[in-house]
mmCIF file of C-alpha atoms in Angstrom:
data_model
loop_
_atom_site.group_PDB
_atom_site.id
_atom_site.type_symbol
_atom_site.label_atom_id
_atom_site.label_comp_id
_atom_site.label_asym_id
_atom_site.label_seq_id
_atom_site.Cartn_x
_atom_site.Cartn_y
_atom_site.Cartn_z
ATOM 1 C CA LYS A 1 16.825 4.959 -20.535
ATOM 2 C CA SER A 2 13.068 4.260 -20.692
ATOM 3 C CA VAL A 3 10.584 5.520 -23.233
ATOM 4 C CA SER A 4 6.858 4.944 -22.946
ATOM 5 C CA ILE A 5 4.173 5.821 -25.419
ATOM 6 C CA PRO A 6 0.964 6.555 -23.465
ATOM 7 C CA GLY A 7 -2.182 5.202 -25.071
ATOM 8 C CA LEU A 8 -0.332 2.924 -27.494
ATOM 9 C CA SER A 9 -2.123 -0.210 -26.305
ATOM 10 C CA GLN A 10 -5.516 1.466 -26.785
ATOM 11 C CA ASN A 11 -4.623 2.113 -30.405
ATOM 12 C CA ILE A 12 -3.480 -1.409 -31.269
ATOM 13 C CA GLY A 13 -5.719 -3.477 -29.030
ATOM 14 C CA THR A 14 -3.169 -5.210 -26.801
ATOM 15 C CA THR A 15 -5.104 -6.821 -23.963
ATOM 16 C CA CYS A 16 -3.416 -7.424 -20.653
ATOM 17 C CA LEU A 17 -3.858 -8.151 -16.943
ATOM 18 C CA SER A 18 -1.788 -7.184 -13.911
ATOM 19 C CA GLY A 19 0.803 -9.789 -12.959
ATOM 20 C CA ASP A 20 -0.896 -10.701 -9.684
ATOM 21 C CA THR A 21 -4.202 -11.541 -11.411
ATOM 22 C CA GLU A 22 -5.120 -15.063 -10.349
ATOM 23 C CA ILE A 23 -6.102 -17.442 -13.143
ATOM 24 C CA ALA A 24 -8.709 -20.145 -12.409
ATOM 25 C CA MET A 25 -6.816 -23.355 -13.095
ATOM 26 C CA GLY A 26 -8.436 -26.537 -14.370
ATOM 27 C CA ASP A 27 -7.702 -28.405 -11.134
ATOM 28 C CA GLY A 28 -9.642 -25.881 -9.027
ATOM 29 C CA SER A 29 -6.604 -23.945 -7.806
ATOM 30 C CA PHE A 30 -5.563 -20.396 -8.696
ATOM 31 C CA ALA A 31 -2.220 -19.097 -9.962
ATOM 32 C CA ALA A 32 -0.955 -15.554 -10.541
ATOM 33 C CA ILE A 33 -0.566 -15.052 -14.277
ATOM 34 C CA GLU A 34 3.049 -13.862 -13.842
ATOM 35 C CA SER A 35 3.897 -17.170 -12.102
ATOM 36 C CA LEU A 36 2.785 -19.074 -15.206
ATOM 37 C CA VAL A 37 5.354 -17.421 -17.492
ATOM 38 C CA GLY A 38 7.569 -20.165 -18.945
ATOM 39 C CA ALA A 39 5.265 -22.960 -17.751
ATOM 40 C CA ALA A 40 4.430 -25.932 -19.931
ATOM 41 C CA PRO A 41 0.855 -25.886 -21.270
ATOM 42 C CA PHE A 42 -1.636 -25.943 -18.395
ATOM 43 C CA GLU A 43 -5.397 -26.293 -17.962
ATOM 44 C CA VAL A 44 -7.662 -23.331 -17.166
ATOM 45 C CA VAL A 45 -11.344 -22.758 -16.559
ATOM 46 C CA SER A 46 -13.067 -21.434 -19.671
ATOM 47 C CA VAL A 47 -16.488 -21.262 -21.343
ATOM 48 C CA ASP A 48 -17.506 -22.356 -24.815
ATOM 49 C CA ALA A 49 -19.375 -20.216 -27.362
ATOM 50 C CA ASP A 50 -22.685 -21.154 -25.707
ATOM 51 C CA GLY A 51 -21.482 -20.033 -22.267
ATOM 52 C CA LYS A 52 -21.058 -23.579 -20.921
ATOM 53 C CA ALA A 53 -18.208 -24.041 -18.434
ATOM 54 C CA THR A 54 -15.294 -26.112 -19.736
ATOM 55 C CA ILE A 55 -11.650 -26.878 -18.997
ATOM 56 C CA GLU A 56 -9.205 -25.959 -21.773
ATOM 57 C CA VAL A 57 -5.449 -26.017 -22.382
ATOM 58 C CA ALA A 58 -3.663 -22.664 -22.089
ATOM 59 C CA ARG A 59 -0.136 -21.804 -23.160
ATOM 60 C CA ASP A 60 2.362 -18.990 -23.540
ATOM 61 C CA ALA A 61 1.690 -16.972 -20.397
ATOM 62 C CA ARG A 62 3.892 -13.949 -21.036
ATOM 63 C CA PRO A 63 4.649 -10.348 -20.187
ATOM 64 C CA THR A 64 3.120 -8.138 -22.861
ATOM 65 C CA ILE A 65 3.378 -4.381 -22.315
ATOM 66 C CA GLU A 66 3.660 -1.720 -19.665
ATOM 67 C CA ASP A 67 0.404 0.220 -19.579
ATOM 68 C CA ASP A 68 -1.972 2.253 -17.437
ATOM 69 C CA VAL A 69 -4.141 0.082 -15.203
ATOM 70 C CA LEU A 70 -7.867 0.204 -14.492
ATOM 71 C CA ALA A 71 -9.576 -1.433 -11.513
ATOM 72 C CA VAL A 72 -12.837 -3.189 -12.384
ATOM 73 C CA TYR A 73 -14.883 -3.574 -9.180
ATOM 74 C CA LEU A 74 -17.351 -6.471 -9.191
ATOM 75 C CA SER A 75 -20.590 -7.138 -7.297
ATOM 76 C CA ASN A 76 -19.005 -10.165 -5.576
ATOM 77 C CA GLY A 77 -16.504 -7.836 -3.863
ATOM 78 C CA ARG A 78 -13.577 -8.788 -6.104
ATOM 79 C CA VAL A 79 -11.455 -6.454 -8.265
ATOM 80 C CA VAL A 80 -9.796 -7.174 -11.618
ATOM 81 C CA ARG A 81 -6.864 -4.983 -12.675
ATOM 82 C CA SER A 82 -6.245 -4.708 -16.412
ATOM 83 C CA ASN A 83 -5.524 -2.215 -19.129
ATOM 84 C CA ARG A 84 -8.486 -0.483 -20.751
ATOM 85 C CA THR A 85 -8.568 -2.762 -23.804
ATOM 86 C CA HIS A 86 -8.750 -6.119 -22.006
ATOM 87 C CA LYS A 87 -12.062 -7.719 -22.962
ATOM 88 C CA PHE A 88 -14.534 -9.178 -20.488
ATOM 89 C CA ARG A 89 -17.192 -11.705 -21.553
ATOM 90 C CA LEU A 90 -20.692 -10.386 -21.034
ATOM 91 C CA LEU A 91 -23.495 -12.638 -19.835
ATOM 92 C CA ASP A 92 -25.066 -12.495 -23.316
ATOM 93 C CA GLY A 93 -21.820 -13.803 -24.894
ATOM 94 C CA ASP A 94 -20.604 -10.502 -26.324
ATOM 95 C CA TRP A 95 -17.262 -8.959 -25.342
ATOM 96 C CA LEU A 96 -16.563 -5.487 -23.965
ATOM 97 C CA ALA A 97 -13.235 -3.817 -23.165
ATOM 98 C CA ALA A 98 -12.598 -2.855 -19.526
ATOM 99 C CA GLY A 99 -12.581 0.840 -20.430
ATOM 100 C CA GLU A 100 -16.113 0.513 -21.844
ATOM 101 C CA LEU A 101 -17.684 -1.430 -18.952
ATOM 102 C CA GLN A 102 -20.459 0.382 -17.099
ATOM 103 C CA PRO A 103 -22.010 -0.173 -13.655
ATOM 104 C CA GLY A 104 -24.629 -2.918 -13.903
ATOM 105 C CA THR A 105 -22.980 -4.702 -16.850
ATOM 106 C CA ALA A 106 -23.615 -8.444 -16.324
ATOM 107 C CA LEU A 107 -20.511 -10.614 -16.853
ATOM 108 C CA THR A 108 -20.197 -14.324 -17.605
ATOM 109 C CA PRO A 109 -19.227 -16.212 -14.439
ATOM 110 C CA CYS A 110 -16.602 -18.976 -14.484
ATOM 111 C CA GLU A 111 -19.356 -21.518 -13.855
ATOM 112 C CA GLY A 112 -20.891 -20.565 -17.182
ATOM 113 C CA ALA A 113 -24.099 -18.711 -17.948
ATOM 114 C CA GLU A 114 -25.909 -20.639 -15.179
ATOM 115 C CA GLY A 115 -23.411 -19.530 -12.498
ATOM 116 C CA PRO A 116 -23.836 -16.795 -9.889
ATOM 117 C CA HIS A 117 -24.787 -13.386 -11.249
ATOM 118 C CA ILE A 118 -21.795 -10.977 -11.285
ATOM 119 C CA GLU A 119 -22.071 -7.338 -12.333
ATOM 120 C CA VAL A 120 -19.648 -4.466 -12.724
ATOM 121 C CA VAL A 121 -19.938 -1.999 -9.829
ATOM 122 C CA LYS A 122 -17.476 0.593 -11.141
ATOM 123 C CA VAL A 123 -14.351 0.994 -13.266
ATOM 124 C CA VAL A 124 -11.694 3.450 -12.104
ATOM 125 C CA PRO A 125 -8.158 4.325 -13.207
ATOM 126 C CA THR A 126 -5.628 3.222 -10.582
ATOM 127 C CA GLY A 127 -3.122 5.914 -11.492
ATOM 128 C CA SER A 128 -0.436 3.266 -11.885
ATOM 129 C CA ARG A 129 1.419 1.967 -14.901
ATOM 130 C CA GLU A 130 2.572 -1.659 -14.690
ATOM 131 C CA GLN A 131 4.077 -4.542 -16.588
ATOM 132 C CA LEU A 132 1.060 -6.536 -17.782
ATOM 133 C CA TYR A 133 0.565 -10.152 -18.862
ATOM 134 C CA ASP A 134 -1.630 -12.374 -20.994
ATOM 135 C CA LEU A 135 -1.871 -15.989 -22.173
ATOM 136 C CA THR A 136 -3.352 -17.979 -25.046
ATOM 137 C CA VAL A 137 -6.250 -20.470 -25.026
ATOM 138 C CA ASP A 138 -6.505 -21.858 -28.553
ATOM 139 C CA ALA A 139 -9.853 -23.659 -28.250
ATOM 140 C CA THR A 140 -12.119 -21.013 -26.678
ATOM 141 C CA HIS A 141 -9.943 -17.871 -26.624
ATOM 142 C CA CYS A 142 -10.972 -17.077 -23.054
ATOM 143 C CA PHE A 143 -10.202 -18.030 -19.475
ATOM 144 C CA GLY A 144 -11.521 -17.623 -15.955
ATOM 145 C CA LEU A 145 -10.162 -15.527 -13.121
ATOM 146 C CA SER A 146 -10.305 -16.105 -9.357
ATOM 147 C CA SER A 147 -12.622 -13.081 -9.280
ATOM 148 C CA GLY A 148 -15.210 -15.357 -10.880
ATOM 149 C CA VAL A 149 -15.424 -13.845 -14.380
ATOM 150 C CA ILE A 150 -14.305 -14.808 -17.894
ATOM 151 C CA VAL A 151 -11.875 -12.656 -19.889
ATOM 152 C CA HIS A 152 -10.478 -12.862 -23.423
ATOM 153 C CA ASN A 153 -6.997 -14.140 -24.272
ATOM 154 C CA SER A 154 -4.498 -12.921 -26.845
ATOM 155 C CA SER A 155 -2.396 -14.905 -29.244
ATOM 156 C CA ALA A 156 1.335 -15.104 -28.686
ATOM 157 C CA THR A 157 1.739 -15.995 -32.348
ATOM 158 C CA ASN A 158 -0.121 -12.917 -33.582
ATOM 159 C CA SER A 159 2.210 -11.124 -35.955
ATOM 160 C CA GLY A 160 0.622 -7.730 -35.252
ATOM 161 C CA TYR A 161 2.069 -4.935 -33.155
ATOM 162 C CA GLY A 162 0.168 -6.113 -30.077
ATOM 163 C CA ALA A 163 2.167 -9.331 -29.931
ATOM 164 C CA ARG A 164 5.478 -7.513 -30.402
ATOM 165 C CA ILE A 165 5.067 -4.348 -28.349
ATOM 166 C CA GLY A 166 6.559 -5.922 -25.195
ATOM 167 C CA GLU A 167 9.729 -6.745 -27.124
ATOM 168 C CA TYR A 168 9.843 -3.220 -28.555
ATOM 169 C CA GLN A 169 9.586 -1.735 -25.057
ATOM 170 C CA LYS A 170 12.373 -4.032 -23.829
ATOM 171 C CA GLU A 171 14.626 -2.931 -26.706
ATOM 172 C CA ILE A 172 13.902 0.740 -25.995
ATOM 173 C CA LYS A 173 14.715 0.336 -22.293
ATOM 174 C CA GLU A 174 17.978 -1.430 -23.081
ATOM 175 C CA ALA A 175 19.010 1.246 -25.600
#
């Protein structure tokens, strides 16, 4: 028996990416976020508060929730699939949730503020609901994607509903 609560993640701010989203690893390779579940801490591309590219330690890649998925189309031809609350780093250093991105919004590239200019082309609902994933980067709270942009992380140790919703959904399904 499965129960889903549409819109729950929008209300509590759980941020998540599709399982096949490729993370920009510190060694220059890419790995699907779902393949990192259970991995020992690993290095990822990130940016500091000033927008300078850096390599940071990430941990706790994990399934989070099942949610509706948006496709964020980028000017470099790439697409990022996330839920509507997943935050993207803007070129000016602010953060904006996927569901609030508009065409022409300039995003921070993985190379830092001096990297190639990447803009949002469009954001569209995919019509699918998927198991989503996230990870934690303690130092900078963000990480790079193979699509060339920086997104926010979430904390696996957060005691709020967002950190526990995946477990709640699992319990409901097993009931």
